[in-house]
Short mmCIF file of C-alpha atoms in Angstrom, two decimals:
data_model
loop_
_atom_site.label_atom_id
_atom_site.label_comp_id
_atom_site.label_asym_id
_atom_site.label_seq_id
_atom_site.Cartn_x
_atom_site.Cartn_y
_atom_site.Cartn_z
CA UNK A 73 112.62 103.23 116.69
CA UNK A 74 109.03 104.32 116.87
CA UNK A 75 106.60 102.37 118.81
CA UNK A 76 103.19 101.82 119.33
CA UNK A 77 102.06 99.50 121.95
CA UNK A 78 98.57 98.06 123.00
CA UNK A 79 96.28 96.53 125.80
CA UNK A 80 95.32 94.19 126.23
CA UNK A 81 96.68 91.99 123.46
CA UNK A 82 93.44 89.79 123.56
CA UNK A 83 89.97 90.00 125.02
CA UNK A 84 86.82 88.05 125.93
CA UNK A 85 83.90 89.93 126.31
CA UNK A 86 80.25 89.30 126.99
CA UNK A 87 77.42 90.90 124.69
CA UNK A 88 75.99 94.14 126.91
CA UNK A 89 79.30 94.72 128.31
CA UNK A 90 81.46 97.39 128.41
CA UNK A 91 85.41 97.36 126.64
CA UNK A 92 88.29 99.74 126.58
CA UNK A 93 90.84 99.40 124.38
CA UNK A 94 94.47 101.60 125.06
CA UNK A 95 96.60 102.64 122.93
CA UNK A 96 100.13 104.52 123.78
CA UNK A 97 102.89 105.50 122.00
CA UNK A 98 106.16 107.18 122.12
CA UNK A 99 107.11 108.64 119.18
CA UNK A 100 105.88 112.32 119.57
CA UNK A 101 103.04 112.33 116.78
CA UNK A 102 100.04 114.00 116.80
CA UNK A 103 97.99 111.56 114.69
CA UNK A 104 96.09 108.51 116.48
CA UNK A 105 94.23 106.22 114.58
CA UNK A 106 91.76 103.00 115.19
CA UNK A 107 91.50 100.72 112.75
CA UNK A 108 89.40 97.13 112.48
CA UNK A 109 90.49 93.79 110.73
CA UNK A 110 87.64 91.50 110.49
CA UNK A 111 89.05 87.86 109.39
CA UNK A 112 90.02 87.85 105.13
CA UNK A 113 89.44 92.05 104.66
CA UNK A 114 91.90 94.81 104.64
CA UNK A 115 91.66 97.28 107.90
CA UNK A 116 89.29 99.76 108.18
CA UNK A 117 89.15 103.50 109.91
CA UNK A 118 86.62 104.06 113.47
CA UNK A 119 88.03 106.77 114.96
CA UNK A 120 91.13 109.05 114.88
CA UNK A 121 92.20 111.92 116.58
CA UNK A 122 95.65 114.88 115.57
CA UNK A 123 95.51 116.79 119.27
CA UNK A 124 94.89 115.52 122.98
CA UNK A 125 91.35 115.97 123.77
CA UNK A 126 89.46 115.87 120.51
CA UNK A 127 88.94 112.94 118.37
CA UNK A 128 86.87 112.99 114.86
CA UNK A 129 84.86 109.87 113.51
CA UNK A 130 86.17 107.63 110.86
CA UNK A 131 84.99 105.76 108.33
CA UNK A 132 82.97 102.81 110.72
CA UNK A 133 82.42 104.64 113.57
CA UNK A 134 79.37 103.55 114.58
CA UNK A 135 79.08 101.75 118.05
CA UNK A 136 82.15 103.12 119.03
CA UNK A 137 83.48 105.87 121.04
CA UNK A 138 87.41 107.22 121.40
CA UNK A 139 88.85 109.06 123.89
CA UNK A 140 92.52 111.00 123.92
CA UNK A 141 93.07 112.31 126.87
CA UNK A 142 96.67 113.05 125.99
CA UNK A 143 99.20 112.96 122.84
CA UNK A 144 100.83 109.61 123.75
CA UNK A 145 97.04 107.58 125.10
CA UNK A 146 94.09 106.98 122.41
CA UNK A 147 91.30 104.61 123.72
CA UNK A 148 88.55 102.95 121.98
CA UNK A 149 85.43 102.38 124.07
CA UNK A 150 82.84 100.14 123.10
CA UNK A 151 80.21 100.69 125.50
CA UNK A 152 77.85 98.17 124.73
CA UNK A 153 79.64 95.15 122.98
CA UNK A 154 78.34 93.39 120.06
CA UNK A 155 78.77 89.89 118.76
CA UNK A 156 79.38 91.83 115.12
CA UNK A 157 82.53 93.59 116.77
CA UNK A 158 84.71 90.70 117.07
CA UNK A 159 87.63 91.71 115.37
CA UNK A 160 91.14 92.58 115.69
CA UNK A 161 91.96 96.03 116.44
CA UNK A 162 95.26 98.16 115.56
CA UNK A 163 96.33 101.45 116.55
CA UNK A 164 98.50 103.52 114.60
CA UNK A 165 100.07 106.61 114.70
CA UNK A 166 101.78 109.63 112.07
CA UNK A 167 103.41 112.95 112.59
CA UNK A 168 101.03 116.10 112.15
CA UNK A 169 102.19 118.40 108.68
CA UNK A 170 104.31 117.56 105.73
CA UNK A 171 102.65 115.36 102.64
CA UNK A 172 104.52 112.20 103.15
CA UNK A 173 104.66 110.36 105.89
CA UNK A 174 103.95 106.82 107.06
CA UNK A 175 101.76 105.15 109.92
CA UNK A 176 103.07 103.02 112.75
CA UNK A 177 101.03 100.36 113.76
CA UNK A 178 100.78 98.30 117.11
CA UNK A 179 100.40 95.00 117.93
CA UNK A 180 96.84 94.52 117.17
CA UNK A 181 94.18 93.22 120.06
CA UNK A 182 91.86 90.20 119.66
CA UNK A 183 88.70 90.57 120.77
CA UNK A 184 86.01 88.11 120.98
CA UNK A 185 82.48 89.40 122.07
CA UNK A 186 80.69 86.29 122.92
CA UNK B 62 82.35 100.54 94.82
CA UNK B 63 86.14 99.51 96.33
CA UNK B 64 88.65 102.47 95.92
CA UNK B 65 91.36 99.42 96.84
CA UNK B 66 91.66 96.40 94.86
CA UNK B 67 94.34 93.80 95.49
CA UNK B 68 95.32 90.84 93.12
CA UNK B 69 95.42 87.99 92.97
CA UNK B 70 93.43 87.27 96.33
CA UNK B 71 96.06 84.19 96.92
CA UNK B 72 99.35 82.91 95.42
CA UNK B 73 101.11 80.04 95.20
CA UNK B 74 104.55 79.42 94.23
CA UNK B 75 107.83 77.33 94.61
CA UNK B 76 110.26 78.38 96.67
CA UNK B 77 112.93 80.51 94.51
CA UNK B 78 110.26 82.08 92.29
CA UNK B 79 109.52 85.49 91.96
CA UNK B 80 106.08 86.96 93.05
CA UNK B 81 104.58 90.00 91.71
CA UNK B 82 101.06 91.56 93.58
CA UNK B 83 99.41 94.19 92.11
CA UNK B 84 97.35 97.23 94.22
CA UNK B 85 94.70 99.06 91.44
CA UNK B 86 93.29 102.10 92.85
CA UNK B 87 90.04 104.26 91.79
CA UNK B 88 90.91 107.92 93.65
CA UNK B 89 93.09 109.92 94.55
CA UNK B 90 96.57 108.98 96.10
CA UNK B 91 98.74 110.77 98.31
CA UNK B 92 101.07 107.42 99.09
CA UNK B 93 100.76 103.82 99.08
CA UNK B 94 102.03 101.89 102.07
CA UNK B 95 102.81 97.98 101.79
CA UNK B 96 102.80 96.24 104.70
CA UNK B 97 103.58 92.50 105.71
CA UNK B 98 101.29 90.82 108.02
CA UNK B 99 102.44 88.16 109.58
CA UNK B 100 100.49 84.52 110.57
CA UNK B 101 99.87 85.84 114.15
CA UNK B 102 98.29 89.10 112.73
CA UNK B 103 101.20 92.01 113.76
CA UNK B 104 102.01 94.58 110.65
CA UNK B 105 105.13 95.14 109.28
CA UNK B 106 105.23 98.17 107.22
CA UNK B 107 107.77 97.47 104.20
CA UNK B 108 107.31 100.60 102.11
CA UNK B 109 106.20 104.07 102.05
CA UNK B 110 105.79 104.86 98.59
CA UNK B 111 104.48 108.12 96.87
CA UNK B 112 105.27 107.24 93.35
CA UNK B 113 108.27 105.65 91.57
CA UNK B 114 110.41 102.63 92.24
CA UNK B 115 112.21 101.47 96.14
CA UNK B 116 113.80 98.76 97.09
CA UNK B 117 114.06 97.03 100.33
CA UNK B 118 116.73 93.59 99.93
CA UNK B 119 114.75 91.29 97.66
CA UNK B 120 111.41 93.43 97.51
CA UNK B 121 110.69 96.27 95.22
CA UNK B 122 107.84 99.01 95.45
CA UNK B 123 106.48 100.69 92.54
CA UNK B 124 104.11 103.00 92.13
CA UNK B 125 102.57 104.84 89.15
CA UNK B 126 100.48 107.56 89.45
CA UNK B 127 99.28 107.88 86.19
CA UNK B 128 98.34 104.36 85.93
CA UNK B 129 96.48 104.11 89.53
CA UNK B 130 98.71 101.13 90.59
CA UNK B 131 101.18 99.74 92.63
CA UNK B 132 103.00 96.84 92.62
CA UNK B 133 105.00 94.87 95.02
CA UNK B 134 107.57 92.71 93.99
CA UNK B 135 109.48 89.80 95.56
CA UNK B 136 112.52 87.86 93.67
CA UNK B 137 113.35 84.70 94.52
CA UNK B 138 110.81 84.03 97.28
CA UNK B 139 111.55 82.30 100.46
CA UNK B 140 109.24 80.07 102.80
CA UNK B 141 109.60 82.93 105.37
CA UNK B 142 107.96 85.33 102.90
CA UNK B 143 104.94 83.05 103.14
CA UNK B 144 101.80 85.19 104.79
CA UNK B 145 99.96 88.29 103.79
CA UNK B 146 100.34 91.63 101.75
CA UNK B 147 98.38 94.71 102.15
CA UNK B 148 98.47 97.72 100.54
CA UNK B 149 96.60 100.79 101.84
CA UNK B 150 96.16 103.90 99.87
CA UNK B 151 96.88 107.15 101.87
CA UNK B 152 94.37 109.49 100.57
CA UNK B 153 94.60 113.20 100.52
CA UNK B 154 92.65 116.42 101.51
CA UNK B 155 90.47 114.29 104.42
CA UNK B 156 92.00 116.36 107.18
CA UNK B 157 93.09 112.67 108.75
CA UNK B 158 95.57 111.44 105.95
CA UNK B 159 93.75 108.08 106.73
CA UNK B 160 94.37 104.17 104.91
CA UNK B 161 92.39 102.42 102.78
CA UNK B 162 93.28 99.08 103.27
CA UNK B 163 93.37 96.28 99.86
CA UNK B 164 91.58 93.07 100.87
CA UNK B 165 94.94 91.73 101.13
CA UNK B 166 97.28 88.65 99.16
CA UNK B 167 97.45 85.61 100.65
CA UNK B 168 101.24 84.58 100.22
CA UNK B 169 102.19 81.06 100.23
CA UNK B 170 105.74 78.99 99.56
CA UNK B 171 105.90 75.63 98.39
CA UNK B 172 109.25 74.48 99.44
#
């Protein structure tokens, strides 16, 4: 069974500071994604990444950094956290080539900037 | 304007009725994934669904290219089904195969 797995599973954070998200999973894919919930909308795409050390910008990537410093670890950095990013965050991964195939998702991690 | 739209925003039924939500797209589709989220927020991904008809137990996924829509449907709906229902278009030639999430269907049972 494929598996994605996050941490922490919820966060308090003060405005100013920094927070690192991790990602890691174990199904061998090359795709990494970060998404955002924010409470009644569908998730959106910050960051993603298909190879260990690179990552490309998604579709809110603003305030925001990623790192992947190998295929199984994807982090999302905020460096300087904002009231406006309290959200819940899922990871999600997808094997590299073919047309069709689906996303795993973790957990999801709470985080309350305050 | 949204390339996702989801309907209705919230149902309500009796338990043993069958449920029918509704995913209208404006773009391009390479797949549409369903997924199940449940009250504590965790995904369940329920179908993977390029075009045509699956089914999964009581739900069914289609998907019409032609039409721009997807539909999932539930028969004879259960107070565990109760929560909410994404669908996220998988859109092709962005070099990331990324989602575009719906806004979602809020899911609830009357017993």
């Amino acid at each position: 069974e494929a598996a994605v797995t996050q941490s922490p599973r919820s966060k308090v954070a003060v405005t100013g500071g920094k927070v690192t998200l991790s990602c890691h999973q174990t199904n061998n894919h090359d795709y990494m994604y970060w998404y955002r919930q924010d409470t009644g909308h569908g998730l959106r795409l910050i960051h993603y990444s298909y190879v260990a050390d690179s990552t490309e910008k998604g579709d809110i990537p603003d305030g925001y950094k990623a790192s992947r410093p190998s295929q199984e670890n994807f982090s999302l950095i905020l460096e300087l956290a904002s009231l406006s990013q309290t959200a819940v965050y899922f990871c999600a991964s997808r094997r590299l080539g073919g047309n069709y195939a689906e996303q795993f998702f973790g957990p999801g991690t709470r985080l309350t900037v305050l | 304007g949204q390339q996702v739209q989801q309907s209705p925003a919230s149902l309500v039924l009796q338990e043993g009725e069958n449920a029918e939500l509704q995913c209208n797209f404006s773009t391009s589709l390479n797949s549409m994934q369903w997924f199940y989220q449940r009250p504590g927020g965790s995904l369940v991904s329920l179908f993977y669904n390029p075009s045509g008809t699956k089914h999964s137990g009581r739900l069914t996924s289609t998907t019409v290219i032609k039409e721009r829509r997807s539909s999932l449907h539930i028969s004879s709906s259960q107070t565990t089904d109760s929560g909410t229902y994404l669908c996220a278009l998988e859109r092709p030639g962005t070099g990331s195969n990324r989602l575009t999430f719906g806004k979602g269907t809020k899911f609830s049972l009357i017993p």
